PDB file of C-alpha atoms in Angstrom:
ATOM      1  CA  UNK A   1     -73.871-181.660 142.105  1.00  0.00           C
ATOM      2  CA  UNK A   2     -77.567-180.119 142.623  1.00  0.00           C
ATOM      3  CA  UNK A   3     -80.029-182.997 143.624  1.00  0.00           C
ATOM      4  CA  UNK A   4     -82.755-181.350 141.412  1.00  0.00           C
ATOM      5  CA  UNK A   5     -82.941-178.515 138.923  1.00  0.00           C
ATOM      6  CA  UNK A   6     -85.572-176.780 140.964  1.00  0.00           C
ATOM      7  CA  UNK A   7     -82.787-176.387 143.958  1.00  0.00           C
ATOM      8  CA  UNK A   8     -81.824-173.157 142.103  1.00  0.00           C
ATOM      9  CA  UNK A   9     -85.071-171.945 143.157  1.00  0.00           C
ATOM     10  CA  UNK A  10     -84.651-172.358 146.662  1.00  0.00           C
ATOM     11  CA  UNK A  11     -83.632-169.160 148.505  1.00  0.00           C
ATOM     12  CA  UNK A  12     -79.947-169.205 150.282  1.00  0.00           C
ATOM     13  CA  UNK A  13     -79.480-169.233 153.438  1.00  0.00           C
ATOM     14  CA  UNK A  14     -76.278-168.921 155.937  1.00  0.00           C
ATOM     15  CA  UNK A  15     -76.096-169.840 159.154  1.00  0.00           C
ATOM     16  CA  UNK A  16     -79.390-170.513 159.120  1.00  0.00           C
ATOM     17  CA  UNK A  17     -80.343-166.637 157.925  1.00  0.00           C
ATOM     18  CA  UNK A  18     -82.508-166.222 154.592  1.00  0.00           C
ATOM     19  CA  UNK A  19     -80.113-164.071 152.443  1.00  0.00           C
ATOM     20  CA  UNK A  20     -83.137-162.946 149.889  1.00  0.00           C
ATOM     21  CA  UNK A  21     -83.196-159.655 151.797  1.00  0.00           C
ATOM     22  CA  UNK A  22     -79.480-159.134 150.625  1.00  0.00           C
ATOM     23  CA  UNK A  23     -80.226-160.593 147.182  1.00  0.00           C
ATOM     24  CA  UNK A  24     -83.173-157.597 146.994  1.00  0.00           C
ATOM     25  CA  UNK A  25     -81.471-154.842 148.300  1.00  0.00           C
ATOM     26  CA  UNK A  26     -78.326-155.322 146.618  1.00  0.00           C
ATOM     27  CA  UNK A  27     -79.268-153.992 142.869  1.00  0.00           C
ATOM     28  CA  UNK A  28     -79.997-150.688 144.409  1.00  0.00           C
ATOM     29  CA  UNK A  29     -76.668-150.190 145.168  1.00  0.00           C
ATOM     30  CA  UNK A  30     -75.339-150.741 141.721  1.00  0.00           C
ATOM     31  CA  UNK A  31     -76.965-147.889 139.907  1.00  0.00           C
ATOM     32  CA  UNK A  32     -74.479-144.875 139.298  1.00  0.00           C
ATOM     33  CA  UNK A  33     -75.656-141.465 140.987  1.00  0.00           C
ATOM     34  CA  UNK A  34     -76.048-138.396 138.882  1.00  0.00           C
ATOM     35  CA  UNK A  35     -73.647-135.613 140.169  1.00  0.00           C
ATOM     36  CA  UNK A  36     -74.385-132.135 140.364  1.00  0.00           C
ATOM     37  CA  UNK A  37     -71.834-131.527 137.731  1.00  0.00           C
ATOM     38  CA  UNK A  38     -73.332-130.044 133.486  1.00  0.00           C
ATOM     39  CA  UNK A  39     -72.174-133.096 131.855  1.00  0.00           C
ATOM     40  CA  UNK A  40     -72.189-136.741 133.028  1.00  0.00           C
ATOM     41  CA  UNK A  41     -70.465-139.819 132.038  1.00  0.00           C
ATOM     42  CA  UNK A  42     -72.311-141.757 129.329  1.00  0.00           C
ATOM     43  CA  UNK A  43     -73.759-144.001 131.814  1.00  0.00           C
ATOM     44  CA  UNK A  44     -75.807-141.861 134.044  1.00  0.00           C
ATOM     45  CA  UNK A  45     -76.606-139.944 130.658  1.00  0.00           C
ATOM     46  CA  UNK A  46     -78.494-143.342 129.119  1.00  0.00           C
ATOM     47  CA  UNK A  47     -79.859-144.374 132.422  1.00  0.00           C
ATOM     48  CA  UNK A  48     -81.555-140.979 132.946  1.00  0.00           C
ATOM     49  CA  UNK A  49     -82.578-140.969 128.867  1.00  0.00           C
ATOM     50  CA  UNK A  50     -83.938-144.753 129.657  1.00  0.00           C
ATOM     51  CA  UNK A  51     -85.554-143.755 132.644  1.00  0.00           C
ATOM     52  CA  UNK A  52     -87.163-140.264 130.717  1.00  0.00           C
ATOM     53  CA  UNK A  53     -88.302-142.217 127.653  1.00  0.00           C
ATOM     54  CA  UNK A  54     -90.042-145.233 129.519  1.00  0.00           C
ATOM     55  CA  UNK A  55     -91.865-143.076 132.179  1.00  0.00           C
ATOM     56  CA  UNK A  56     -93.085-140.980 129.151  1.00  0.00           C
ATOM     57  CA  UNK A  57     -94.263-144.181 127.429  1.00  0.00           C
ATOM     58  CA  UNK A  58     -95.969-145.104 130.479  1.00  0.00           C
ATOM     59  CA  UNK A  59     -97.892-142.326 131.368  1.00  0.00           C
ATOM     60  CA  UNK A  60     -99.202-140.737 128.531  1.00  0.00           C
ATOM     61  CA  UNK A  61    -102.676-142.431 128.369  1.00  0.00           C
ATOM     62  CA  UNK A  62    -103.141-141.567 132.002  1.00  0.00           C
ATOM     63  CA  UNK A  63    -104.339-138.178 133.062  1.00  0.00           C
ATOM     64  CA  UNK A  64    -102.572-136.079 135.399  1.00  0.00           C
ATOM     65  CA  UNK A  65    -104.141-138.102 138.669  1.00  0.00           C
ATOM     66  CA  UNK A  66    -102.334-140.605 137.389  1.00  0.00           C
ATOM     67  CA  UNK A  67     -99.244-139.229 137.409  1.00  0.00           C
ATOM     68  CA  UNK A  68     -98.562-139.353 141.030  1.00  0.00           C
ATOM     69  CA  UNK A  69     -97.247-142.572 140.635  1.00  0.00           C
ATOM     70  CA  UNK A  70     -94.642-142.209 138.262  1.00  0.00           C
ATOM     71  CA  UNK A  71     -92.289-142.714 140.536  1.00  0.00           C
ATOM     72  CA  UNK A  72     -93.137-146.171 141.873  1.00  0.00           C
ATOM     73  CA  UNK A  73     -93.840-147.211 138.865  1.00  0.00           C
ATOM     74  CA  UNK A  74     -89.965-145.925 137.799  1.00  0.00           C
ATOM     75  CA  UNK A  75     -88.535-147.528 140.496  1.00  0.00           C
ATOM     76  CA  UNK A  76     -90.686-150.746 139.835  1.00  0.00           C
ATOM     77  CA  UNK A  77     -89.522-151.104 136.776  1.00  0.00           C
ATOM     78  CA  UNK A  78     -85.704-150.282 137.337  1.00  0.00           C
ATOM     79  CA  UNK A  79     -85.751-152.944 140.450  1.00  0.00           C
ATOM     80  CA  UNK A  80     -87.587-155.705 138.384  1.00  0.00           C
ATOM     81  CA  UNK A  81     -85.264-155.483 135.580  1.00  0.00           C
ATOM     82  CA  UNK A  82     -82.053-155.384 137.555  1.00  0.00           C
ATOM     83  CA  UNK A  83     -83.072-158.175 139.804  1.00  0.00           C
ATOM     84  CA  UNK A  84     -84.228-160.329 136.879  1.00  0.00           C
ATOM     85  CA  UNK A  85     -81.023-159.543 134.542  1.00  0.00           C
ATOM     86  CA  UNK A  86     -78.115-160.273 138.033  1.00  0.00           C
ATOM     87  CA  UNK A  87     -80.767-163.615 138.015  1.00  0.00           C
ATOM     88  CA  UNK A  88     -79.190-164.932 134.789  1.00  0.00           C
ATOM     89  CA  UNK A  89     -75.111-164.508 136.455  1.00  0.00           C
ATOM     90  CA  UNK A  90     -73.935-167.695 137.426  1.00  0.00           C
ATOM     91  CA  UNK A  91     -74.238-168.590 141.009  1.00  0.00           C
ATOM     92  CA  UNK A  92     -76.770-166.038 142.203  1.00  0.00           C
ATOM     93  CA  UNK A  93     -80.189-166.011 142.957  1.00  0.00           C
ATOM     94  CA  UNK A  94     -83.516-164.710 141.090  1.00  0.00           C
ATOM     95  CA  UNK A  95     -85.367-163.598 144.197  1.00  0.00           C
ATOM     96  CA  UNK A  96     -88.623-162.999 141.332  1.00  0.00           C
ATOM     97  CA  UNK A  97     -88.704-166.905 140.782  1.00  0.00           C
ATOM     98  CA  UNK A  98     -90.546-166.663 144.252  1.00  0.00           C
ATOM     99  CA  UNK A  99     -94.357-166.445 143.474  1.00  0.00           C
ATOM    100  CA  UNK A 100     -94.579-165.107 147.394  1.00  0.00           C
ATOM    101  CA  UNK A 101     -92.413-161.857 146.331  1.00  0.00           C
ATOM    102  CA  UNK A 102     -94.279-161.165 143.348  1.00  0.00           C
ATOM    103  CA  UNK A 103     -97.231-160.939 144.690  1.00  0.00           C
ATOM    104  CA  UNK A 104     -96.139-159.427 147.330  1.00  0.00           C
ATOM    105  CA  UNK A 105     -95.973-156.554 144.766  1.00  0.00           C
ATOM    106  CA  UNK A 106     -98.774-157.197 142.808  1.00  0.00           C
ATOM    107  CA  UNK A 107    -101.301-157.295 145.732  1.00  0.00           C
ATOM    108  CA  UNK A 108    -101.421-154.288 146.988  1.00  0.00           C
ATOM    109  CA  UNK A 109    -100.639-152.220 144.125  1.00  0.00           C
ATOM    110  CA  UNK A 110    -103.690-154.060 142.083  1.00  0.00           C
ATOM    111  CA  UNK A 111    -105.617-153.283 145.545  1.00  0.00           C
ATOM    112  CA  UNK A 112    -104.563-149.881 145.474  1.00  0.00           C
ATOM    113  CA  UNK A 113    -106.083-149.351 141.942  1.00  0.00           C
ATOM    114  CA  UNK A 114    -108.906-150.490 142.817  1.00  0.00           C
ATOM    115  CA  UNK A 115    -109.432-148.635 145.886  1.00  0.00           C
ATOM    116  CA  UNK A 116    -108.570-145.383 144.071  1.00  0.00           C
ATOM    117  CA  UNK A 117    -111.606-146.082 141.312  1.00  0.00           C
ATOM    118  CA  UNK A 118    -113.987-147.019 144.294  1.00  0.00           C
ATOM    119  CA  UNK A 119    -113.384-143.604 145.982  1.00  0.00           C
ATOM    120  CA  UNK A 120    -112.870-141.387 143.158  1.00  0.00           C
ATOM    121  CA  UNK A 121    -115.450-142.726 140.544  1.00  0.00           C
ATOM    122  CA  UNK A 122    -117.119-145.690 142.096  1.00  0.00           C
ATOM    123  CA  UNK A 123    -120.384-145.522 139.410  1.00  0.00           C
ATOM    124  CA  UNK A 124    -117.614-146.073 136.913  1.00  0.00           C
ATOM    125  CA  UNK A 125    -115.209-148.279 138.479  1.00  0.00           C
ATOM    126  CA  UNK A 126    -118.553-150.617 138.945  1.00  0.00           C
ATOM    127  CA  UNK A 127    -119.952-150.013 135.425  1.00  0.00           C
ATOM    128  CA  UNK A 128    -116.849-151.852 134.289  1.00  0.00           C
ATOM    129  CA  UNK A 129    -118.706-155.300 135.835  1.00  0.00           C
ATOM    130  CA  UNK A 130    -121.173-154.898 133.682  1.00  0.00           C
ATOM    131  CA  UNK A 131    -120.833-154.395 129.742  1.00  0.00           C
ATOM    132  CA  UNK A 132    -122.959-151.648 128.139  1.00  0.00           C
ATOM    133  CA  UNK A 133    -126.479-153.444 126.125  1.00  0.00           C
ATOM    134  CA  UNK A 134    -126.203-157.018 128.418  1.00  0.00           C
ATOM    135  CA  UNK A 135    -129.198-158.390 127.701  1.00  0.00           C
ATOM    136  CA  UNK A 136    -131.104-159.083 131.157  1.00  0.00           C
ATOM    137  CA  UNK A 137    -130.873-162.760 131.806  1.00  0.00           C
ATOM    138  CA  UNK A 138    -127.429-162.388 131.373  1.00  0.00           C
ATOM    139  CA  UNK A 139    -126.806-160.010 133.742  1.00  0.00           C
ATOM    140  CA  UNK A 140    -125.916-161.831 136.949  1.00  0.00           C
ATOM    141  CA  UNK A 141    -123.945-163.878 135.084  1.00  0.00           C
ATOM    142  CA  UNK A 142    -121.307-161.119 133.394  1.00  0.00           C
ATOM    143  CA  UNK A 143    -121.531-159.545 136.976  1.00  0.00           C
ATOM    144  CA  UNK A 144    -119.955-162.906 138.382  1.00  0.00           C
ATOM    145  CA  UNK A 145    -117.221-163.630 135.578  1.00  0.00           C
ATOM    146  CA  UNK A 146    -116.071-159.943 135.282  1.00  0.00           C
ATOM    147  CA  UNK A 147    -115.756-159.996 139.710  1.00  0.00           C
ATOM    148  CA  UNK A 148    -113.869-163.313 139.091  1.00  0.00           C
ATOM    149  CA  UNK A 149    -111.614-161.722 136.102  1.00  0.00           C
ATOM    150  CA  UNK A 150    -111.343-158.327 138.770  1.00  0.00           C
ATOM    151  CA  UNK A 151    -109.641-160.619 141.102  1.00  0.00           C
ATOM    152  CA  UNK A 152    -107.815-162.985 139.161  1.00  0.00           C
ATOM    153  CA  UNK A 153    -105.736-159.631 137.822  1.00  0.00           C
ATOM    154  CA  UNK A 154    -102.918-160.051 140.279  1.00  0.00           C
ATOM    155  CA  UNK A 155    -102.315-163.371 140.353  1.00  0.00           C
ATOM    156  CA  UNK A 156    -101.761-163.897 137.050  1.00  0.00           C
ATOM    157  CA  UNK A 157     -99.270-160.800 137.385  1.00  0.00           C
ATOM    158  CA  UNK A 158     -97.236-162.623 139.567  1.00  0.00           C
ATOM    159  CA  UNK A 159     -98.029-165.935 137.887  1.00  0.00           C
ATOM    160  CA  UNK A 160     -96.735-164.553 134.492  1.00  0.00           C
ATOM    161  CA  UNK A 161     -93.497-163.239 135.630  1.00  0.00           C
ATOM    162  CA  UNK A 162     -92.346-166.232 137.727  1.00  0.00           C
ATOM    163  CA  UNK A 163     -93.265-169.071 135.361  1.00  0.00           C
ATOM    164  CA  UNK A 164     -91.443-166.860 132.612  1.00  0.00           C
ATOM    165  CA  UNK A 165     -88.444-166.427 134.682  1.00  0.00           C
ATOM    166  CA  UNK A 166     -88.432-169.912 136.070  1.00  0.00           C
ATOM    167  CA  UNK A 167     -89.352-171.574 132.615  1.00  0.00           C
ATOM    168  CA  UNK A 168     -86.438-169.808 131.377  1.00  0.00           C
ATOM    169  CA  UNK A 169     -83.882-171.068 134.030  1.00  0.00           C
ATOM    170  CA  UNK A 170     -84.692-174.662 133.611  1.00  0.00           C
ATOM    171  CA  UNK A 171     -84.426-174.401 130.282  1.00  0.00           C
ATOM    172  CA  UNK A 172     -81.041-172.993 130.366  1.00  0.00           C
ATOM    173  CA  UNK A 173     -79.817-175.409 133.074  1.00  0.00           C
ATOM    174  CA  UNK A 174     -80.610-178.388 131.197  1.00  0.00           C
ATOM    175  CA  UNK A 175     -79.142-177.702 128.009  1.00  0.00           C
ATOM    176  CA  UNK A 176     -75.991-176.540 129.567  1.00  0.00           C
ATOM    177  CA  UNK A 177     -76.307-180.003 131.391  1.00  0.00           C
ATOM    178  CA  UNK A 178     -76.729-181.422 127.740  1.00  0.00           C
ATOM    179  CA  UNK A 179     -73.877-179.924 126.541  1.00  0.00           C
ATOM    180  CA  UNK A 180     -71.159-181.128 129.266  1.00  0.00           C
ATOM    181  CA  UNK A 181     -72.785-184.626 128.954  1.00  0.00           C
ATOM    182  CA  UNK A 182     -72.149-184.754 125.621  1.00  0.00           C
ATOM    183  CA  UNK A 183     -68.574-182.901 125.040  1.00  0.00           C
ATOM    184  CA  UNK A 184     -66.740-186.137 125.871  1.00  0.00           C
ATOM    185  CA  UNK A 185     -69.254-187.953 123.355  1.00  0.00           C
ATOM    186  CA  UNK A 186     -70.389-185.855 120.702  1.00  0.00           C
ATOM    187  CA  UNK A 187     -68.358-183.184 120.283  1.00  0.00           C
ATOM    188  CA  UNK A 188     -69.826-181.647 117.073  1.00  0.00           C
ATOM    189  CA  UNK A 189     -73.530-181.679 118.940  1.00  0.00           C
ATOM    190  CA  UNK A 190     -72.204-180.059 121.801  1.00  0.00           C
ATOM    191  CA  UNK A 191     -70.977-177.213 120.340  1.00  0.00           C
ATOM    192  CA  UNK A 192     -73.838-176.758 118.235  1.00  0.00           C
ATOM    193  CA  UNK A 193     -75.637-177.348 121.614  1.00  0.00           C
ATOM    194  CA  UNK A 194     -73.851-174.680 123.153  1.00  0.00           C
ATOM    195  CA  UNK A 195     -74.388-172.519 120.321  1.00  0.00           C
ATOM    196  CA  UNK A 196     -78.067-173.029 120.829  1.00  0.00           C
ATOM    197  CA  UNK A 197     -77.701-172.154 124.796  1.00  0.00           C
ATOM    198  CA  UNK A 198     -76.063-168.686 123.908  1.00  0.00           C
ATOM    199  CA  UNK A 199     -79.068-167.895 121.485  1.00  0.00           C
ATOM    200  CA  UNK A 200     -81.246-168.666 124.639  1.00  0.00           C
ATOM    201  CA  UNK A 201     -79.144-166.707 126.916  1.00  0.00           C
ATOM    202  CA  UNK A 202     -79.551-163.613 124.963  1.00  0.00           C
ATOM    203  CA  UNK A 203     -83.457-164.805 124.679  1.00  0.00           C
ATOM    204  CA  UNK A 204     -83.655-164.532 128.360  1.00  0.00           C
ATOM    205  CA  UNK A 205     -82.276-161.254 128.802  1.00  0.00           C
ATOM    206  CA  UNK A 206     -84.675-159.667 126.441  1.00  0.00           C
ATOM    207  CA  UNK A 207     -87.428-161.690 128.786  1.00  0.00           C
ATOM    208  CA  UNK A 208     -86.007-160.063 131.638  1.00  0.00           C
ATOM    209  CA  UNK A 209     -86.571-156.807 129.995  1.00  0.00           C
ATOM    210  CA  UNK A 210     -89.760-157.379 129.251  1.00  0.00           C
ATOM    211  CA  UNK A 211     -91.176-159.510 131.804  1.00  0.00           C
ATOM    212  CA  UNK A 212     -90.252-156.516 133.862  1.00  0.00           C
ATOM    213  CA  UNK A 213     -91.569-153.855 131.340  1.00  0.00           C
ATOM    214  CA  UNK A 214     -94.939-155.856 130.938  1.00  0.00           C
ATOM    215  CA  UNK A 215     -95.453-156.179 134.458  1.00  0.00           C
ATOM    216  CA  UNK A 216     -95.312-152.175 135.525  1.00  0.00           C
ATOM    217  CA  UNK A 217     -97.472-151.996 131.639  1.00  0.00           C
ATOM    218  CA  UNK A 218    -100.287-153.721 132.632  1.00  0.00           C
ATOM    219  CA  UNK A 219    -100.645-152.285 136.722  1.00  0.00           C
ATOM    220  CA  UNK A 220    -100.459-148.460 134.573  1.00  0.00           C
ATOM    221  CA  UNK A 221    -103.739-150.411 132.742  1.00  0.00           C
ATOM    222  CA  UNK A 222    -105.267-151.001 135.532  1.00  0.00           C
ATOM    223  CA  UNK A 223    -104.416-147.701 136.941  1.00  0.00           C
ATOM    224  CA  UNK A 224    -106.214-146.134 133.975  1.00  0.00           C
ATOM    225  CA  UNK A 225    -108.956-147.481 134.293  1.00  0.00           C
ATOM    226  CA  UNK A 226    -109.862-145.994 137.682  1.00  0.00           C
ATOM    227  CA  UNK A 227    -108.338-142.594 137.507  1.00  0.00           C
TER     228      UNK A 227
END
């Protein structure tokens, strides 16, 4: 029996070797590969159409600079959503519960953004410190909140999608917990218990999907607004 419901969170280990860099790679190997044949199976035909429809989504506010990155922000979005969705199997291992690994990506991709707007437009990238009619005493003041809000933008990227993802596995594992402590009791409220822990489950995959989705959403923002 687990000594604490935040062991789940604890990356695995054997023989002593961390076995998050098999729990990250692995998803890639799981998505089917599009033949050079006309017609597909129905799989690879809705994971291209998924994959079509959300980078469309996702780049049509940005101009055509922007669109150099549609394809990490494709493959973003495909690896968040895999890794968060094999999360919610029994025995496995969420490694986006880490805070480490997600801002591992949010970092330098937030960094990158900003880089891009100092070099390419840095009177604009800089105007967006300081709102348009501030009176003057205010001035030095806005400048200091909106530099504090500038870099507070990736950690609460990777804030946001590990307390959603770990919220949602505590949650989970203690009203399964509830419901084999009270089958032997209660029957009646375990079942409606259980009933209650299948709504969730669903719940949690549509977080999973959009914790991910969100995530890529608001890095395209920030994209946006220096390109």
């Amino acid at each position: 029996m687990m000594t604490s419901f935040f062991d789940q969170f604890a990356s695995p280990s054997f023989l002593g070797i961390p076995l998050i860099a098999v729990a990250i790679a692995l998803p890639w190997t799981l998505f089917p590969t599009p033949t050079s044949r006309w017609l597909n199976n129905r799989l690879i035909t809705l994971q291209t159409w998924s994959i079509n429809r959300f980078t469309n989504q996702l780049l049509l506010p940005l101009n055509v600079g922007g669109h150099k990155w549609a394809l990490l922000f494709t493959s973003l979005m495909v690896f968040l959503i895999t890794v968060n969705m094999l999360g919610l199997l029994p025995y496995t291992f969420t490694p986006t519960t880490q805070l480490s690994l997600n801002m591992g990506f949010a970092v330098p991709l937030w960094l990158a953004t900003v880089i891009i707007g100092m070099r390419n437009q840095p009177t604009a990238a800089l105007g967006h410190l300081l709102p348009e009619g501030t009176p003057v005493p205010l001035i030095p003041v806005l400048i200091i909140i909106e530099t504090i809000s500038l870099f507070i933008r990736p950690l609460a990227l990777g804030v946001r999608l590990t307390a959603n993802l770990t919220a949602g596995h505590l949650l989970i594992q203690l009203i399964a917990t509830a419901v084999f402590v009270l089958l032997p009791m209660m029957t009646t409220v375990a079942v409606l218990t259980a009933a209650v822990l299948f709504l969730l489950t669903l719940l949690e995959v549509a977080v999973a999907m959009i914790q991910a989705y969100v995530f890529v959403l608001l890095l395209s923002l920030y994209l946006q607004e220096n390109v």
